[in-house]
mmCIF file of C-alpha atoms in Angstrom:
data_model
loop_
_atom_site.group_PDB
_atom_site.id
_atom_site.type_symbol
_atom_site.label_atom_id
_atom_site.label_comp_id
_atom_site.label_asym_id
_atom_site.label_seq_id
_atom_site.Cartn_x
_atom_site.Cartn_y
_atom_site.Cartn_z
ATOM 1 C CA MET A 1 75.817 71.325 102.079
ATOM 2 C CA ALA A 2 76.423 71.993 105.432
ATOM 3 C CA PHE A 3 75.491 75.185 107.343
ATOM 4 C CA ILE A 4 77.845 76.586 109.744
ATOM 5 C CA HIS A 5 77.674 78.395 113.192
ATOM 6 C CA GLY A 6 79.567 81.937 113.443
ATOM 7 C CA LYS A 7 80.904 81.078 116.990
ATOM 8 C CA ALA A 8 84.011 80.000 115.837
ATOM 9 C CA THR A 9 84.698 82.954 112.919
ATOM 10 C CA ASN A 10 88.483 83.707 112.652
ATOM 11 C CA VAL A 11 89.683 87.228 111.798
ATOM 12 C CA LEU A 12 93.263 88.067 110.796
ATOM 13 C CA HIS A 13 93.961 91.630 110.902
ATOM 14 C CA ASN A 14 97.588 92.540 109.580
ATOM 15 C CA ASN A 15 99.599 90.103 112.073
ATOM 16 C CA TYR A 16 97.514 89.333 114.934
ATOM 17 C CA ASP A 17 94.484 87.405 115.457
ATOM 18 C CA LEU A 18 91.796 89.362 116.659
ATOM 19 C CA SER A 19 88.865 86.643 116.944
ATOM 20 C CA SER A 20 89.001 86.765 120.520
ATOM 21 C CA TYR A 21 87.617 90.331 120.642
ATOM 22 C CA PHE A 22 85.104 90.449 117.914
ATOM 23 C CA ASN A 23 81.913 88.822 118.211
ATOM 24 C CA GLN A 24 80.200 89.943 115.047
ATOM 25 C CA ALA A 25 81.682 90.195 111.359
ATOM 26 C CA ALA A 26 79.286 91.769 108.505
ATOM 27 C CA VAL A 27 80.298 91.618 104.841
ATOM 28 C CA SER A 28 78.881 93.640 102.210
ATOM 29 C CA ARG A 29 79.377 93.469 98.626
ATOM 30 C CA SER A 30 77.790 95.415 95.883
ATOM 31 C CA VAL A 31 78.116 96.215 91.971
ATOM 32 C CA ALA A 32 77.191 99.483 90.693
ATOM 33 C CA PRO A 33 74.856 99.092 87.877
ATOM 34 C CA ALA A 34 75.039 101.285 85.128
ATOM 35 C CA GLU A 35 71.739 102.410 83.123
ATOM 36 C CA THR A 36 71.375 101.290 79.553
ATOM 37 C CA SER A 37 67.765 102.179 78.912
ATOM 38 C CA THR A 38 66.793 103.841 75.508
ATOM 39 C CA PHE A 39 63.663 104.861 73.773
ATOM 40 C CA GLY A 40 61.142 102.534 72.993
ATOM 41 C CA ALA A 41 62.435 100.052 76.100
ATOM 42 C CA SER A 42 59.516 99.056 78.092
ATOM 43 C CA ALA A 43 61.596 98.326 81.163
ATOM 44 C CA LYS A 44 65.060 99.704 82.239
ATOM 45 C CA THR A 45 67.945 97.878 81.203
ATOM 46 C CA TYR A 46 71.616 97.995 82.867
ATOM 47 C CA ILE A 47 75.011 96.761 82.866
ATOM 48 C CA VAL A 48 77.237 95.739 85.758
ATOM 49 C CA GLY A 49 79.895 98.227 86.843
ATOM 50 C CA LEU A 50 82.453 98.390 89.486
ATOM 51 C CA GLN A 51 82.292 95.981 92.513
ATOM 52 C CA ASP A 52 82.915 97.746 96.013
ATOM 53 C CA GLY A 53 82.840 95.929 99.429
ATOM 54 C CA THR A 54 82.512 97.002 103.147
ATOM 55 C CA LEU A 55 83.367 95.288 106.173
ATOM 56 C CA SER A 56 82.113 95.979 110.051
ATOM 57 C CA LEU A 57 83.503 94.162 112.784
ATOM 58 C CA SER A 58 81.987 94.526 116.520
ATOM 59 C CA GLY A 59 83.010 92.936 119.815
ATOM 60 C CA LEU A 60 84.702 93.958 122.846
ATOM 61 C CA PHE A 61 87.142 96.754 123.459
ATOM 62 C CA ASP A 62 90.676 95.476 125.040
ATOM 63 C CA GLY A 63 93.588 98.248 125.403
ATOM 64 C CA ALA A 64 96.459 95.922 125.935
ATOM 65 C CA ALA A 65 99.247 95.479 123.789
ATOM 66 C CA ASN A 66 98.677 94.135 120.184
ATOM 67 C CA ALA A 67 95.155 94.140 121.355
ATOM 68 C CA VAL A 68 92.423 95.224 119.247
ATOM 69 C CA ASP A 69 92.155 98.832 120.037
ATOM 70 C CA GLU A 70 96.030 98.987 119.730
ATOM 71 C CA GLU A 71 95.828 97.323 116.097
ATOM 72 C CA ILE A 72 92.650 99.074 114.815
ATOM 73 C CA THR A 73 94.049 102.415 115.836
ATOM 74 C CA ALA A 74 97.153 101.682 114.198
ATOM 75 C CA ILE A 75 95.516 101.780 110.550
ATOM 76 C CA LEU A 76 93.317 104.946 111.580
ATOM 77 C CA GLY A 77 94.216 107.781 108.951
ATOM 78 C CA VAL A 78 96.816 105.231 107.194
ATOM 79 C CA ASN A 79 96.158 104.993 103.576
ATOM 80 C CA THR A 80 97.512 101.503 103.335
ATOM 81 C CA GLY A 81 94.931 100.167 105.547
ATOM 82 C CA GLY A 82 94.971 96.696 106.966
ATOM 83 C CA ILE A 83 95.090 93.278 105.548
ATOM 84 C CA ILE A 84 91.908 91.221 106.590
ATOM 85 C CA SER A 85 91.311 87.712 106.316
ATOM 86 C CA ILE A 86 88.144 86.041 107.830
ATOM 87 C CA ASP A 87 87.238 82.458 107.970
ATOM 88 C CA PRO A 88 83.464 82.393 108.872
ATOM 89 C CA ALA A 89 83.593 78.678 109.353
ATOM 90 C CA GLY A 90 85.968 79.243 112.029
ATOM 91 C CA ALA A 91 88.010 76.336 110.811
ATOM 92 C CA SER A 92 91.658 77.963 111.299
ATOM 93 C CA PHE A 93 91.492 78.606 107.481
ATOM 94 C CA ILE A 94 91.650 74.910 106.761
ATOM 95 C CA LYS A 95 92.847 74.383 103.136
ATOM 96 C CA GLY A 96 90.092 74.810 100.379
ATOM 97 C CA SER A 97 87.570 76.558 102.608
ATOM 98 C CA ARG A 98 86.321 79.685 101.253
ATOM 99 C CA VAL A 99 87.251 82.872 102.924
ATOM 100 C CA ILE A 100 86.898 86.615 103.001
ATOM 101 C CA SER A 101 89.879 88.770 102.345
ATOM 102 C CA LEU A 102 90.255 92.353 101.630
ATOM 103 C CA THR A 103 92.745 95.303 102.070
ATOM 104 C CA GLY A 104 90.303 97.418 104.552
ATOM 105 C CA LYS A 105 90.536 100.990 105.034
ATOM 106 C CA LEU A 106 89.378 102.071 108.358
ATOM 107 C CA THR A 107 86.436 104.570 108.185
ATOM 108 C CA SER A 108 85.126 104.795 111.388
ATOM 109 C CA TYR A 109 86.237 103.501 114.889
ATOM 110 C CA GLN A 110 83.772 103.553 117.942
ATOM 111 C CA ILE A 111 84.240 102.880 121.426
ATOM 112 C CA SER A 112 81.129 102.768 123.788
ATOM 113 C CA ALA A 113 81.226 102.573 127.570
ATOM 114 C CA PRO A 114 77.816 102.219 128.926
ATOM 115 C CA VAL A 115 77.548 102.142 132.652
ATOM 116 C CA GLY A 116 75.742 99.248 132.861
ATOM 117 C CA ASP A 117 77.269 96.885 130.325
ATOM 118 C CA VAL A 118 81.093 95.789 129.197
ATOM 119 C CA VAL A 119 82.847 98.216 126.745
ATOM 120 C CA SER A 120 82.527 97.659 123.598
ATOM 121 C CA ALA A 121 84.561 98.174 120.212
ATOM 122 C CA SER A 122 83.595 98.264 116.313
ATOM 123 C CA ALA A 123 85.120 99.197 113.267
ATOM 124 C CA ASP A 124 84.024 99.649 109.712
ATOM 125 C CA PHE A 125 86.257 99.128 106.626
ATOM 126 C CA GLN A 126 86.174 100.080 102.868
ATOM 127 C CA ALA A 127 87.901 97.372 100.941
ATOM 128 C CA ASP A 128 90.305 98.493 98.443
ATOM 129 C CA GLU A 129 89.761 96.803 95.016
ATOM 130 C CA GLY A 130 86.944 94.809 96.157
ATOM 131 C CA ILE A 131 86.364 92.024 98.529
ATOM 132 C CA GLY A 132 88.001 88.495 97.525
ATOM 133 C CA ASN A 133 86.370 85.267 96.600
ATOM 134 C CA SER A 134 89.246 83.481 98.578
ATOM 135 C CA ILE A 135 90.164 80.017 98.880
ATOM 136 C CA SER A 136 92.498 79.187 101.395
ATOM 137 C CA LEU A 137 95.653 76.989 100.419
ATOM 138 C CA ARG A 138 97.217 76.762 103.873
ATOM 139 C CA LEU A 139 95.846 75.957 106.913
ATOM 140 C CA TRP A 140 96.728 78.341 109.629
ATOM 141 C CA SER A 141 99.105 76.644 111.717
ATOM 142 C CA ALA A 142 102.649 76.494 112.263
ATOM 143 C CA GLU A 143 105.362 74.648 111.183
ATOM 144 C CA THR A 144 109.086 73.940 111.216
ATOM 145 C CA ALA A 145 110.255 73.128 108.091
ATOM 146 C CA SER A 146 109.708 73.880 104.224
ATOM 147 C CA THR A 147 106.569 72.531 102.817
ATOM 148 C CA ASN A 148 104.443 72.361 99.493
ATOM 149 C CA THR A 149 100.673 72.223 100.424
ATOM 150 C CA ALA A 150 98.553 69.558 98.587
ATOM 151 C CA SER A 151 97.084 71.256 95.446
ATOM 152 C CA HIS A 152 93.497 73.115 95.444
ATOM 153 C CA ASP A 153 91.616 72.064 92.254
ATOM 154 C CA SER A 154 89.701 74.988 91.298
ATOM 155 C CA ALA A 155 88.037 72.970 88.445
ATOM 156 C CA ALA A 156 88.812 75.664 85.706
ATOM 157 C CA SER A 157 91.589 78.258 85.123
ATOM 158 C CA SER A 158 90.699 81.569 85.256
ATOM 159 C CA ALA A 159 91.954 84.616 83.058
ATOM 160 C CA ASP A 160 91.887 87.802 85.313
ATOM 161 C CA GLY A 161 94.506 87.667 87.660
ATOM 162 C CA GLY A 162 93.751 87.827 91.400
ATOM 163 C CA PHE A 163 95.512 88.728 94.708
ATOM 164 C CA GLY A 164 97.122 86.560 97.434
ATOM 165 C CA THR A 165 97.154 87.279 100.843
ATOM 166 C CA LEU A 166 99.709 86.138 103.457
ATOM 167 C CA HIS A 167 99.475 86.188 107.541
ATOM 168 C CA VAL A 168 102.227 85.448 109.824
ATOM 169 C CA THR A 169 101.106 85.706 113.017
ATOM 170 C CA ALA A 170 103.949 83.919 114.903
ATOM 171 C CA ASN A 171 107.378 83.294 113.977
ATOM 172 C CA THR A 172 110.718 82.239 116.078
ATOM 173 C CA MET A 173 112.585 81.014 112.801
ATOM 174 C CA ASN A 174 116.128 82.168 113.339
ATOM 175 C CA ASN A 175 116.380 82.471 109.787
ATOM 176 C CA SER A 176 114.146 84.191 106.842
ATOM 177 C CA SER A 177 111.126 82.469 105.186
ATOM 178 C CA VAL A 178 109.920 82.844 101.767
ATOM 179 C CA PHE A 179 106.186 82.066 100.716
ATOM 180 C CA LYS A 180 104.929 81.557 97.591
ATOM 181 C CA VAL A 181 101.481 81.009 95.477
ATOM 182 C CA GLN A 182 101.906 78.515 92.869
ATOM 183 C CA HIS A 183 99.719 77.269 90.019
ATOM 184 C CA SER A 184 99.740 74.527 87.635
ATOM 185 C CA SER A 185 97.545 73.268 84.356
ATOM 186 C CA ASP A 186 98.164 69.616 84.937
ATOM 187 C CA ASN A 187 98.829 69.360 88.995
ATOM 188 C CA SER A 188 102.256 68.097 88.021
ATOM 189 C CA VAL A 189 104.627 71.312 86.876
ATOM 190 C CA TRP A 190 104.059 74.085 89.461
ATOM 191 C CA VAL A 191 104.848 77.527 87.913
ATOM 192 C CA ASP A 192 105.818 80.542 90.431
ATOM 193 C CA LEU A 193 102.093 82.996 90.276
ATOM 194 C CA ILE A 194 103.091 84.991 93.526
ATOM 195 C CA THR A 195 106.606 85.413 95.630
ATOM 196 C CA PHE A 196 105.715 87.164 98.609
ATOM 197 C CA SER A 197 108.427 89.442 99.875
ATOM 198 C CA THR A 198 110.849 87.567 102.182
ATOM 199 C CA VAL A 199 109.895 87.320 105.747
ATOM 200 C CA ALA A 200 112.962 88.079 107.987
ATOM 201 C CA THR A 201 113.815 86.199 111.166
ATOM 202 C CA VAL A 202 111.375 86.558 114.117
ATOM 203 C CA THR A 203 109.380 89.154 112.019
ATOM 204 C CA LEU A 204 105.390 88.720 112.028
ATOM 205 C CA ALA A 205 104.139 89.991 108.678
ATOM 206 C CA SER A 206 100.990 90.416 106.266
ATOM 207 C CA GLN A 207 101.021 90.996 102.926
ATOM 208 C CA ARG A 208 98.603 91.231 99.988
ATOM 209 C CA THR A 209 100.110 90.647 96.326
ATOM 210 C CA THR A 210 98.147 91.603 93.318
ATOM 211 C CA VAL A 211 98.127 89.209 89.886
ATOM 212 C CA ALA A 212 97.666 91.481 86.970
ATOM 213 C CA LEU A 213 94.230 91.504 85.239
ATOM 214 C CA GLY A 214 94.607 89.423 82.117
ATOM 215 C CA THR A 215 96.987 86.698 83.753
ATOM 216 C CA THR A 216 95.851 83.412 83.227
ATOM 217 C CA VAL A 217 95.431 81.463 86.846
ATOM 218 C CA ASN A 218 95.454 77.699 86.175
ATOM 219 C CA ARG A 219 93.082 75.230 87.629
ATOM 220 C CA TYR A 220 95.587 73.896 90.463
ATOM 221 C CA LEU A 221 96.917 76.189 93.150
ATOM 222 C CA ARG A 222 99.118 75.469 95.996
ATOM 223 C CA ALA A 223 101.181 77.574 98.438
ATOM 224 C CA THR A 224 105.045 76.908 99.179
ATOM 225 C CA SER A 225 107.354 77.862 102.147
ATOM 226 C CA ALA A 226 110.860 77.694 101.930
ATOM 227 C CA ASP A 227 112.209 77.770 105.669
ATOM 228 C CA SER A 228 115.917 78.235 105.829
ATOM 229 C CA GLY A 229 116.335 78.254 109.807
ATOM 230 C CA THR A 230 115.157 76.325 112.778
ATOM 231 C CA GLY A 231 112.143 77.412 114.808
ATOM 232 C CA SER A 232 108.342 77.469 113.878
ATOM 233 C CA ILE A 233 106.518 80.107 112.126
ATOM 234 C CA THR A 234 102.679 80.259 112.109
ATOM 235 C CA TYR A 235 100.914 81.621 108.997
ATOM 236 C CA THR A 236 98.286 81.144 106.245
ATOM 237 C CA ILE A 237 98.068 82.039 102.913
ATOM 238 C CA ASN A 238 94.719 82.546 100.538
ATOM 239 C CA PHE A 239 94.137 83.230 96.893
ATOM 240 C CA ALA A 240 91.208 85.391 95.387
ATOM 241 C CA ARG A 241 90.532 84.659 91.345
ATOM 242 C CA ARG A 242 89.305 87.653 89.873
ATOM 243 C CA MET B 1 115.409 65.785 73.432
ATOM 244 C CA ALA B 2 114.486 69.222 73.027
ATOM 245 C CA SER B 3 115.633 72.004 75.467
ATOM 246 C CA TYR B 4 113.974 74.618 76.671
ATOM 247 C CA LYS B 5 114.598 78.214 78.506
ATOM 248 C CA VAL B 6 112.747 78.561 81.717
ATOM 249 C CA LEU B 7 110.856 82.033 82.001
ATOM 250 C CA VAL B 8 109.312 81.683 85.197
ATOM 251 C CA GLY B 9 110.574 79.592 88.325
ATOM 252 C CA LEU B 10 108.766 76.440 88.629
ATOM 253 C CA ASP B 11 108.998 73.074 90.272
ATOM 254 C CA TYR B 12 108.145 69.702 88.738
ATOM 255 C CA GLY B 13 109.340 65.846 89.024
ATOM 256 C CA ASN B 14 109.484 63.369 91.651
ATOM 257 C CA PRO B 15 111.454 63.984 93.765
ATOM 258 C CA SER B 16 110.834 67.633 92.967
ATOM 259 C CA LYS B 17 113.143 69.514 91.120
ATOM 260 C CA ARG B 18 113.623 73.470 91.164
ATOM 261 C CA VAL B 19 114.534 75.804 88.238
ATOM 262 C CA GLU B 20 114.851 79.288 88.055
ATOM 263 C CA ALA B 21 114.232 81.741 85.156
ATOM 264 C CA GLY B 22 117.182 81.591 83.019
ATOM 265 C CA ASP B 23 117.666 78.033 83.546
ATOM 266 C CA VAL B 24 117.467 75.958 80.573
ATOM 267 C CA VAL B 25 116.077 72.321 80.985
ATOM 268 C CA SER B 26 115.546 69.200 78.820
ATOM 269 C CA ASP B 27 113.774 66.752 81.075
ATOM 270 C CA LEU B 28 110.404 68.587 81.584
ATOM 271 C CA PRO B 29 107.308 66.360 81.677
ATOM 272 C CA ALA B 30 106.204 65.923 77.702
ATOM 273 C CA LYS B 31 102.693 66.013 78.556
ATOM 274 C CA SER B 32 103.561 69.961 80.061
ATOM 275 C CA ILE B 33 105.325 71.253 77.349
ATOM 276 C CA GLY B 34 102.217 72.526 75.796
ATOM 277 C CA TRP B 35 100.557 74.696 78.414
ATOM 278 C CA LEU B 36 103.990 75.888 79.733
ATOM 279 C CA SER B 37 104.792 76.970 76.110
ATOM 280 C CA GLU B 38 101.446 78.539 75.446
ATOM 281 C CA GLN B 39 101.640 80.470 78.497
ATOM 282 C CA LEU B 40 105.043 82.054 77.966
ATOM 283 C CA ILE B 41 106.496 80.265 81.027
ATOM 284 C CA ILE B 42 109.091 78.128 78.454
ATOM 285 C CA GLU B 43 110.484 78.837 75.386
ATOM 286 C CA LEU B 44 112.186 76.647 72.953
ATOM 287 C CA VAL B 45 115.996 76.817 72.651
ATOM 288 C CA ASP B 46 117.211 73.828 71.085
ATOM 289 C CA GLU B 47 115.714 71.089 69.123
ATOM 290 C CA VAL B 48 118.179 68.227 68.701
ATOM 291 C CA ALA B 49 117.838 66.665 65.158
ATOM 292 C CA PRO B 50 117.184 62.996 64.973
ATOM 293 C CA THR B 51 120.622 61.001 65.008
ATOM 294 C CA LYS B 52 121.760 59.835 61.518
ATOM 295 C CA SER B 53 123.418 56.619 61.133
ATOM 296 C CA VAL B 54 126.902 56.314 60.043
ATOM 297 C CA LYS B 55 127.329 53.455 56.911
ATOM 298 C CA LYS B 56 130.624 51.443 57.574
ATOM 299 C CA GLU B 57 131.100 51.481 53.699
ATOM 300 C CA SER B 58 131.611 54.996 53.715
ATOM 301 C CA LEU B 59 135.045 54.632 55.914
ATOM 302 C CA LYS B 60 136.731 51.929 54.196
ATOM 303 C CA GLU B 61 138.056 54.018 51.320
ATOM 304 C CA PRO B 62 139.288 57.180 53.113
ATOM 305 C CA LEU B 63 141.065 54.458 55.630
ATOM 306 C CA ALA B 64 142.928 52.904 52.363
ATOM 307 C CA GLU B 65 143.941 56.272 51.078
ATOM 308 C CA VAL B 66 145.724 57.015 54.316
ATOM 309 C CA LYS B 67 147.514 53.641 54.540
ATOM 310 C CA GLY B 68 148.839 54.500 51.076
ATOM 311 C CA GLU B 69 150.402 57.677 51.704
ATOM 312 C CA VAL B 70 152.164 55.938 55.155
ATOM 313 C CA ALA B 71 153.584 53.456 53.172
#
């Protein structure tokens, strides 16, 4: 085990890297217990209920185009919320790392401008459908041609679906790109699990796609890209099992 | 070799081969057939019966009959 410092934490919000505006990220996850105590019991008993989660981001205000204020206020009052992925290790979502992913509905946004200090900004999000125990399947970096990432071995399959998240943060490709999450039981034959919507020429994108409850997700996972043009596209993909 | 209809797009082989849903293939790795079938990713469409050997003797008599008719 190795402890990690928070100084390099990566924060992707929709199509943008907002890491340089925030200096604190706090994730809270919870499960609502339901009491099952009956007459004759000597202590309360419970069963677990629905999971829940919230995210708080705080840092410094910047009102420039595509900076923190513009991007956060863009989802204020918008039901779809923001697609957010956080790599607390700050390793640019290196393949195989545990990351946090969620669809966050903005519940509050504060700007503070004190006379004696820098202007700060903070935002609170309510996770929609919980917070994912995600594994990064693809380093957040640029590519110029189609690739299949090396596989990630989860050690076992799971039976309750999950969700995949794609962030495309830079794109000069002169044709469209298609990204997938594939899974395999034997690390040999790879079956499409998620096909994200096609990313158009020079378009940034963020997508979250759900794999239905009850769907088997096999032991091995990988990300694939099919780039049909020339240029460069910068992206990362993560997947959370349920 | 048996043939299978692919129900979900998949990649396999080295070099990698791509097949889409609806394609029929007969060269999937044997070790993968089990889990692919179990998870309804492929379905068997044609299982070819073992080839039967043809006995030479069975051809001799009909040939002789044909010769006779021509003469």
